[in-house]
Amino acid sequence: MDSKARRYLFEKAKEFVYEAGQRIKEQIDQPRTIETKSNPNDLVTEMDQNTEKFFAESIRNEFPEHRLFGEEGFGDDIQDLKGIVWIVDPIDGTMNFVHQKRNFAISVGVYEDGVGEIGVIYDVMGGALYSAIRGEGAYKNDLPLRMPEKKRIEETILALNTSWLIPENPHINHAGVAELVKTIRSTRSYGSAALEFVYVAEGIIDGYLTMTLMPWDIAAGKIIVNEAGGLVTTADGRELDMLNKTTVLASHIDIHKEIVENYVQLKTK
Ligand code: IPD
Ligand code: CA
Ligand code: CA
């Protein structure tokens, strides 16, 4: 894709995201039908589904040759990332959407042959649009995002899920996580992967460690964090798999290796 085509795609991605966000805002106080998916805490609403349908229609109208990899099943059956693929989470942080009516985001990543070209994350109720084009930096609305020059592990604020401190958790050695929590300055847990990525990019937290993300949780955030100067890998430091469930560590470059090597011991690879 040349830079003109990329810029056009970027403008269209932002247009779709703003329009989808506007529709959500207009209906934020309407009564909700809430269903559960894989477990009683895995929520989905008609708003998640309608928003993804809106993206499916918009993308198919404007770019019939592109494919959609979406959480709610209105996209294509994606087995590879050949060509141009939009990776969309219509509402990331559905539990926050249901319980808080805020702290959720729309996340759109556009990949070409597996390479992340465009990332757009919209904090709908906060009114902040985070975006990046590969090689052109990351922005919050119109302001460039840069992470702090230096970061020491002792001064780190890390987003993580406290359930990894439970010894029986199936993913990670809890003792390593406990050591990490003792070493760093503090932890946070925001309940939206997309927002946790952009907070890393913004430098208001220094890292985000998680065990079970899907490609639509990661696609846009990875591009935005990379363009702000951060590093995004699996929790044990490998390249991310953009087709399957994965662990993730997105962080400031100075602390990434130290967290991977000294604190993360995964139970399964
Ligand atoms: C979830 C959120 C949450 C993360 C979960 C995701 P959803 O996405 O990003 O913060 O911990 O793993 O599934 O279901 O609200 O789109
Ligand atoms: Ca999600
Ligand atoms: Ca979602």
Tab-separated table of C-alpha atoms and ligand atoms in Angstrom:
chain	number	residue	atom	x	y	z
A	1	MET	CA	0.000	0.000	0.000
A	2	ASP	CA	1.458	3.417	-0.869
A	3	SER	CA	1.339	6.287	1.591
A	4	LYS	CA	-1.630	7.966	-0.150
A	5	ALA	CA	-3.713	4.763	0.040
A	6	ARG	CA	-2.676	4.322	3.670
A	7	ARG	CA	-3.702	7.884	4.531
A	8	TYR	CA	-7.115	7.382	2.827
A	9	LEU	CA	-7.638	4.140	4.733
A	10	PHE	CA	-6.705	5.899	7.959
A	11	GLU	CA	-9.241	8.678	7.360
A	12	LYS	CA	-11.948	6.096	6.589
A	13	ALA	CA	-11.080	4.031	9.696
A	14	LYS	CA	-11.413	7.142	11.860
A	15	GLU	CA	-14.681	8.106	10.135
A	16	PHE	CA	-16.197	4.651	10.816
A	17	VAL	CA	-14.980	4.706	14.420
A	18	TYR	CA	-16.419	8.168	15.116
A	19	GLU	CA	-19.746	7.198	13.536
A	20	ALA	CA	-19.885	3.941	15.545
A	21	GLY	CA	-19.015	5.867	18.717
A	22	GLN	CA	-21.744	8.421	18.029
A	23	ARG	CA	-24.336	5.635	17.695
A	24	ILE	CA	-23.214	4.108	21.009
A	25	LYS	CA	-23.337	7.483	22.791
A	26	GLU	CA	-26.848	8.171	21.512
A	27	GLN	CA	-28.068	4.896	23.013
A	28	ILE	CA	-25.943	4.746	26.140
A	29	ASP	CA	-28.932	5.144	28.492
A	30	GLN	CA	-31.277	2.753	26.647
A	31	PRO	CA	-32.210	-0.502	28.427
A	32	ARG	CA	-29.749	-3.305	27.494
A	33	THR	CA	-30.191	-6.944	26.615
A	34	ILE	CA	-27.196	-8.656	28.176
A	35	GLU	CA	-26.227	-12.173	27.225
A	36	THR	CA	-23.297	-14.300	28.310
A	37	LYS	CA	-20.839	-16.140	26.055
A	38	SER	CA	-18.102	-18.523	27.282
A	39	ASN	CA	-18.879	-18.006	31.005
A	40	PRO	CA	-21.273	-15.992	33.229
A	41	ASN	CA	-18.825	-13.046	33.294
A	42	ASP	CA	-18.207	-12.984	29.531
A	43	LEU	CA	-20.844	-10.455	28.542
A	44	VAL	CA	-22.188	-9.360	25.186
A	45	THR	CA	-24.939	-6.870	24.360
A	46	GLU	CA	-26.881	-6.007	21.225
A	47	MET	CA	-24.687	-2.897	21.070
A	48	ASP	CA	-21.519	-5.017	20.606
A	49	GLN	CA	-23.268	-6.891	17.788
A	50	ASN	CA	-24.839	-3.842	16.110
A	51	THR	CA	-21.542	-1.982	16.212
A	52	GLU	CA	-19.700	-4.841	14.539
A	53	LYS	CA	-22.496	-5.091	11.941
A	54	PHE	CA	-21.999	-1.388	11.239
A	55	PHE	CA	-18.262	-1.981	10.637
A	56	ALA	CA	-18.991	-5.002	8.420
A	57	GLU	CA	-21.387	-2.975	6.239
A	58	SER	CA	-19.139	0.092	6.122
A	59	ILE	CA	-16.021	-1.887	5.190
A	60	ARG	CA	-17.854	-4.009	2.580
A	61	ASN	CA	-19.374	-0.912	0.948
A	62	GLU	CA	-16.176	1.098	0.819
A	63	PHE	CA	-13.532	-1.636	0.443
A	64	PRO	CA	-15.177	-4.800	-0.954
A	65	GLU	CA	-11.802	-6.510	-1.398
A	66	HIS	CA	-10.827	-6.116	2.279
A	67	ARG	CA	-11.662	-8.716	4.927
A	68	LEU	CA	-12.963	-8.279	8.475
A	69	PHE	CA	-11.767	-10.226	11.524
A	70	GLY	CA	-14.260	-9.294	14.240
A	71	GLU	CA	-15.107	-10.586	17.683
A	72	GLU	CA	-18.855	-10.984	17.240
A	73	GLY	CA	-18.905	-13.117	14.108
A	74	PHE	CA	-20.180	-10.667	11.461
A	75	GLY	CA	-16.847	-10.639	9.651
A	76	ASP	CA	-15.081	-13.212	7.496
A	77	ASP	CA	-13.757	-16.642	8.410
A	78	ILE	CA	-10.152	-15.593	8.936
A	79	GLN	CA	-7.466	-18.304	8.789
A	80	ASP	CA	-4.596	-16.086	7.614
A	81	LEU	CA	-3.762	-12.390	7.326
A	82	LYS	CA	-3.172	-12.219	3.570
A	83	GLY	CA	-4.242	-8.996	1.866
A	84	ILE	CA	-5.896	-6.256	3.878
A	85	VAL	CA	-7.660	-7.358	7.037
A	86	TRP	CA	-9.534	-5.091	9.444
A	87	ILE	CA	-9.265	-6.512	12.975
A	88	VAL	CA	-12.132	-5.043	14.979
A	89	ASP	CA	-13.322	-5.163	18.547
A	90	PRO	CA	-16.624	-3.232	18.410
A	91	ILE	CA	-16.704	-2.715	22.182
A	92	ASP	CA	-13.617	-3.575	24.194
A	93	GLY	CA	-14.486	-3.551	27.871
A	94	THR	CA	-18.080	-4.770	27.593
A	95	MET	CA	-18.232	-5.324	31.348
A	96	ASN	CA	-17.360	-1.653	31.887
A	97	PHE	CA	-19.897	-0.700	29.208
A	98	VAL	CA	-22.630	-2.634	31.046
A	99	HIS	CA	-21.708	-1.726	34.633
A	100	GLN	CA	-20.208	1.737	34.264
A	101	LYS	CA	-21.347	3.116	30.890
A	102	ARG	CA	-17.775	4.329	30.408
A	103	ASN	CA	-14.189	3.026	30.267
A	104	PHE	CA	-14.777	1.026	27.089
A	105	ALA	CA	-13.341	1.534	23.629
A	106	ILE	CA	-13.757	0.737	19.961
A	107	SER	CA	-10.591	-0.876	18.614
A	108	VAL	CA	-9.725	-1.077	14.906
A	109	GLY	CA	-6.441	-2.340	13.494
A	110	VAL	CA	-5.808	-2.577	9.754
A	111	TYR	CA	-3.180	-5.113	8.686
A	112	GLU	CA	-1.684	-5.746	5.254
A	113	ASP	CA	-0.141	-9.192	4.763
A	114	GLY	CA	0.186	-9.478	8.545
A	115	VAL	CA	1.863	-6.094	9.029
A	116	GLY	CA	0.013	-3.590	11.216
A	117	GLU	CA	-0.515	-0.427	9.173
A	118	ILE	CA	-3.189	1.518	11.064
A	119	GLY	CA	-4.434	1.491	14.644
A	120	VAL	CA	-7.412	3.446	15.963
A	121	ILE	CA	-8.753	3.194	19.515
A	122	TYR	CA	-11.635	5.392	20.587
A	123	ASP	CA	-12.417	5.965	24.256
A	124	VAL	CA	-16.033	6.696	23.402
A	125	MET	CA	-17.262	8.359	26.600
A	126	GLY	CA	-13.888	9.947	27.396
A	127	GLY	CA	-13.832	11.497	23.940
A	128	ALA	CA	-10.214	10.547	23.218
A	129	LEU	CA	-9.191	9.104	19.882
A	130	TYR	CA	-5.822	7.336	19.915
A	131	SER	CA	-4.342	6.522	16.533
A	132	ALA	CA	-1.221	5.546	14.655
A	133	ILE	CA	-0.047	4.899	11.133
A	134	ARG	CA	3.009	2.643	10.852
A	135	GLY	CA	6.135	4.771	10.699
A	136	GLU	CA	4.297	8.033	11.370
A	137	GLY	CA	4.023	8.103	15.171
A	138	ALA	CA	1.092	7.781	17.569
A	139	TYR	CA	-1.420	10.440	18.545
A	140	LYS	CA	-4.086	11.186	21.138
A	141	ASN	CA	-6.547	13.347	19.221
A	142	ASP	CA	-4.060	15.689	17.474
A	143	LEU	CA	-1.261	15.511	20.048
A	144	PRO	CA	1.747	13.223	19.519
A	145	LEU	CA	2.254	10.450	22.104
A	146	ARG	CA	5.724	9.802	23.448
A	147	MET	CA	6.583	7.514	26.321
A	148	PRO	CA	8.992	8.780	29.028
A	149	GLU	CA	12.695	8.799	28.082
A	150	LYS	CA	13.716	6.419	30.868
A	151	LYS	CA	11.927	4.007	33.175
A	152	ARG	CA	13.191	2.010	36.142
A	153	ILE	CA	11.393	-1.101	37.348
A	154	GLU	CA	11.026	0.399	40.867
A	155	GLU	CA	9.101	3.344	39.392
A	156	THR	CA	6.822	1.246	37.207
A	157	ILE	CA	3.041	1.255	37.259
A	158	LEU	CA	1.909	-1.995	35.682
A	159	ALA	CA	-1.600	-2.952	34.583
A	160	LEU	CA	-2.342	-6.551	35.444
A	161	ASN	CA	-5.155	-8.780	36.562
A	162	THR	CA	-4.923	-9.659	40.250
A	163	SER	CA	-6.226	-13.173	39.527
A	164	TRP	CA	-2.679	-14.053	38.376
A	165	LEU	CA	-1.721	-13.863	42.081
A	166	ILE	CA	-3.940	-16.878	42.828
A	167	PRO	CA	-1.641	-19.940	42.997
A	168	GLU	CA	-4.099	-22.157	41.060
A	169	ASN	CA	-4.356	-19.824	38.077
A	170	PRO	CA	-3.669	-21.861	34.940
A	171	HIS	CA	-1.401	-19.345	33.210
A	172	ILE	CA	1.530	-18.020	35.209
A	173	ASN	CA	3.587	-18.838	38.293
A	174	HIS	CA	1.932	-16.659	40.948
A	175	ALA	CA	5.156	-16.354	42.981
A	176	GLY	CA	6.878	-14.537	40.105
A	177	VAL	CA	3.925	-12.177	39.775
A	178	ALA	CA	3.994	-11.537	43.537
A	179	GLU	CA	7.734	-10.668	43.328
A	180	LEU	CA	6.976	-8.340	40.438
A	181	VAL	CA	4.181	-6.606	42.372
A	182	LYS	CA	6.541	-6.160	45.354
A	183	THR	CA	9.247	-4.664	43.140
A	184	ILE	CA	7.248	-2.144	41.128
A	185	ARG	CA	5.622	1.060	42.355
A	186	SER	CA	1.983	0.023	41.862
A	187	THR	CA	-0.581	-1.877	39.808
A	188	ARG	CA	-3.736	-0.892	37.945
A	189	SER	CA	-6.561	-2.820	36.290
A	190	TYR	CA	-8.778	-0.926	33.875
A	191	GLY	CA	-10.897	-3.687	32.309
A	192	SER	CA	-10.301	-2.764	28.676
A	193	ALA	CA	-7.243	-4.126	26.916
A	194	ALA	CA	-7.453	-1.429	24.238
A	195	LEU	CA	-7.382	1.325	26.858
A	196	GLU	CA	-4.553	-0.392	28.730
A	197	PHE	CA	-2.470	-0.378	25.532
A	198	VAL	CA	-3.085	3.311	24.871
A	199	TYR	CA	-2.336	4.221	28.493
A	200	VAL	CA	1.064	2.564	28.001
A	201	ALA	CA	1.537	4.576	24.798
A	202	GLU	CA	0.558	7.726	26.661
A	203	GLY	CA	3.035	6.958	29.458
A	204	ILE	CA	0.395	7.136	32.205
A	205	ILE	CA	1.177	3.503	32.983
A	206	ASP	CA	4.454	1.803	32.049
A	207	GLY	CA	3.327	-1.684	31.159
A	208	TYR	CA	0.391	-4.012	30.627
A	209	LEU	CA	0.774	-7.719	31.363
A	210	THR	CA	-2.022	-10.109	30.467
A	211	MET	CA	-2.618	-13.784	29.741
A	212	THR	CA	-5.586	-14.276	27.462
A	213	LEU	CA	-6.051	-11.739	24.717
A	214	MET	CA	-7.510	-12.305	21.280
A	215	PRO	CA	-6.276	-10.611	18.081
A	216	TRP	CA	-9.079	-7.985	18.167
A	217	ASP	CA	-7.996	-6.974	21.702
A	218	ILE	CA	-4.437	-6.370	20.487
A	219	ALA	CA	-4.460	-5.356	16.818
A	220	ALA	CA	-4.750	-1.577	17.158
A	221	GLY	CA	-3.031	-1.286	20.537
A	222	LYS	CA	0.138	-2.993	19.342
A	223	ILE	CA	0.589	-0.486	16.517
A	224	ILE	CA	-0.092	2.497	18.780
A	225	VAL	CA	2.323	1.314	21.509
A	226	ASN	CA	5.028	0.530	18.936
A	227	GLU	CA	4.638	3.944	17.315
A	228	ALA	CA	4.904	5.636	20.726
A	229	GLY	CA	8.230	3.836	21.259
A	230	GLY	CA	7.127	0.843	23.356
A	231	LEU	CA	7.537	-2.885	22.914
A	232	VAL	CA	4.720	-5.454	22.521
A	233	THR	CA	5.400	-9.203	22.689
A	234	THR	CA	3.990	-12.286	24.355
A	235	ALA	CA	4.524	-12.315	28.132
A	236	ASP	CA	7.607	-14.478	27.577
A	237	GLY	CA	9.098	-12.134	25.005
A	238	ARG	CA	8.132	-13.774	21.701
A	239	GLU	CA	6.490	-12.244	18.656
A	240	LEU	CA	2.691	-12.102	18.916
A	241	ASP	CA	0.416	-14.543	17.130
A	242	MET	CA	-2.228	-12.349	15.477
A	243	LEU	CA	-4.620	-15.222	14.734
A	244	ASN	CA	-5.010	-16.920	18.133
A	245	LYS	CA	-5.352	-16.328	21.860
A	246	THR	CA	-2.101	-15.126	23.425
A	247	THR	CA	-0.363	-13.691	26.449
A	248	VAL	CA	0.881	-10.101	26.084
A	249	LEU	CA	3.431	-7.771	27.619
A	250	ALA	CA	3.210	-4.209	26.280
A	251	SER	CA	5.644	-1.910	28.013
A	252	HIS	CA	8.288	0.745	28.093
A	253	ILE	CA	11.381	-0.613	26.395
A	254	ASP	CA	13.607	-0.190	29.497
A	255	ILE	CA	11.649	-2.623	31.684
A	256	HIS	CA	10.454	-5.171	29.115
A	257	LYS	CA	13.384	-7.611	29.215
A	258	GLU	CA	13.625	-7.447	32.997
A	259	ILE	CA	9.943	-8.361	33.447
A	260	VAL	CA	10.160	-11.217	30.922
A	261	GLU	CA	13.394	-12.686	32.276
A	262	ASN	CA	13.043	-12.152	36.020
A	263	TYR	CA	9.335	-12.402	36.786
A	264	VAL	CA	7.301	-14.199	34.095
A	265	GLN	CA	7.220	-17.991	34.276
A	266	LEU	CA	4.373	-19.236	32.114
A	267	LYS	CA	2.753	-22.573	32.926
A	268	THR	CA	1.933	-23.263	29.267
A	269	LYS	CA	3.625	-21.946	26.130
B	1	IPD	C1	-11.992	-7.994	27.320
B	1	IPD	C2	-11.316	-6.789	27.943
B	1	IPD	C3	-10.657	-7.176	29.233
B	1	IPD	C4	-9.657	-8.307	29.042
B	1	IPD	C5	-10.352	-9.496	28.423
B	1	IPD	C6	-11.013	-9.102	27.093
B	1	IPD	P1	-14.193	-7.558	25.823
B	1	IPD	O1	-12.580	-7.658	26.075
B	1	IPD	O2	-10.345	-6.249	27.075
B	1	IPD	O3	-9.965	-6.079	29.785
B	1	IPD	O4	-9.120	-8.671	30.283
B	1	IPD	O5	-9.410	-10.525	28.186
B	1	IPD	O6	-11.680	-10.221	26.555
B	1	IPD	O7	-14.765	-8.938	25.992
B	1	IPD	O8	-14.738	-6.589	26.779
B	1	IPD	O9	-14.231	-7.122	24.393
B	2	CA	CA	-11.973	-7.158	23.778
B	3	CA	CA	-15.511	-6.901	22.625
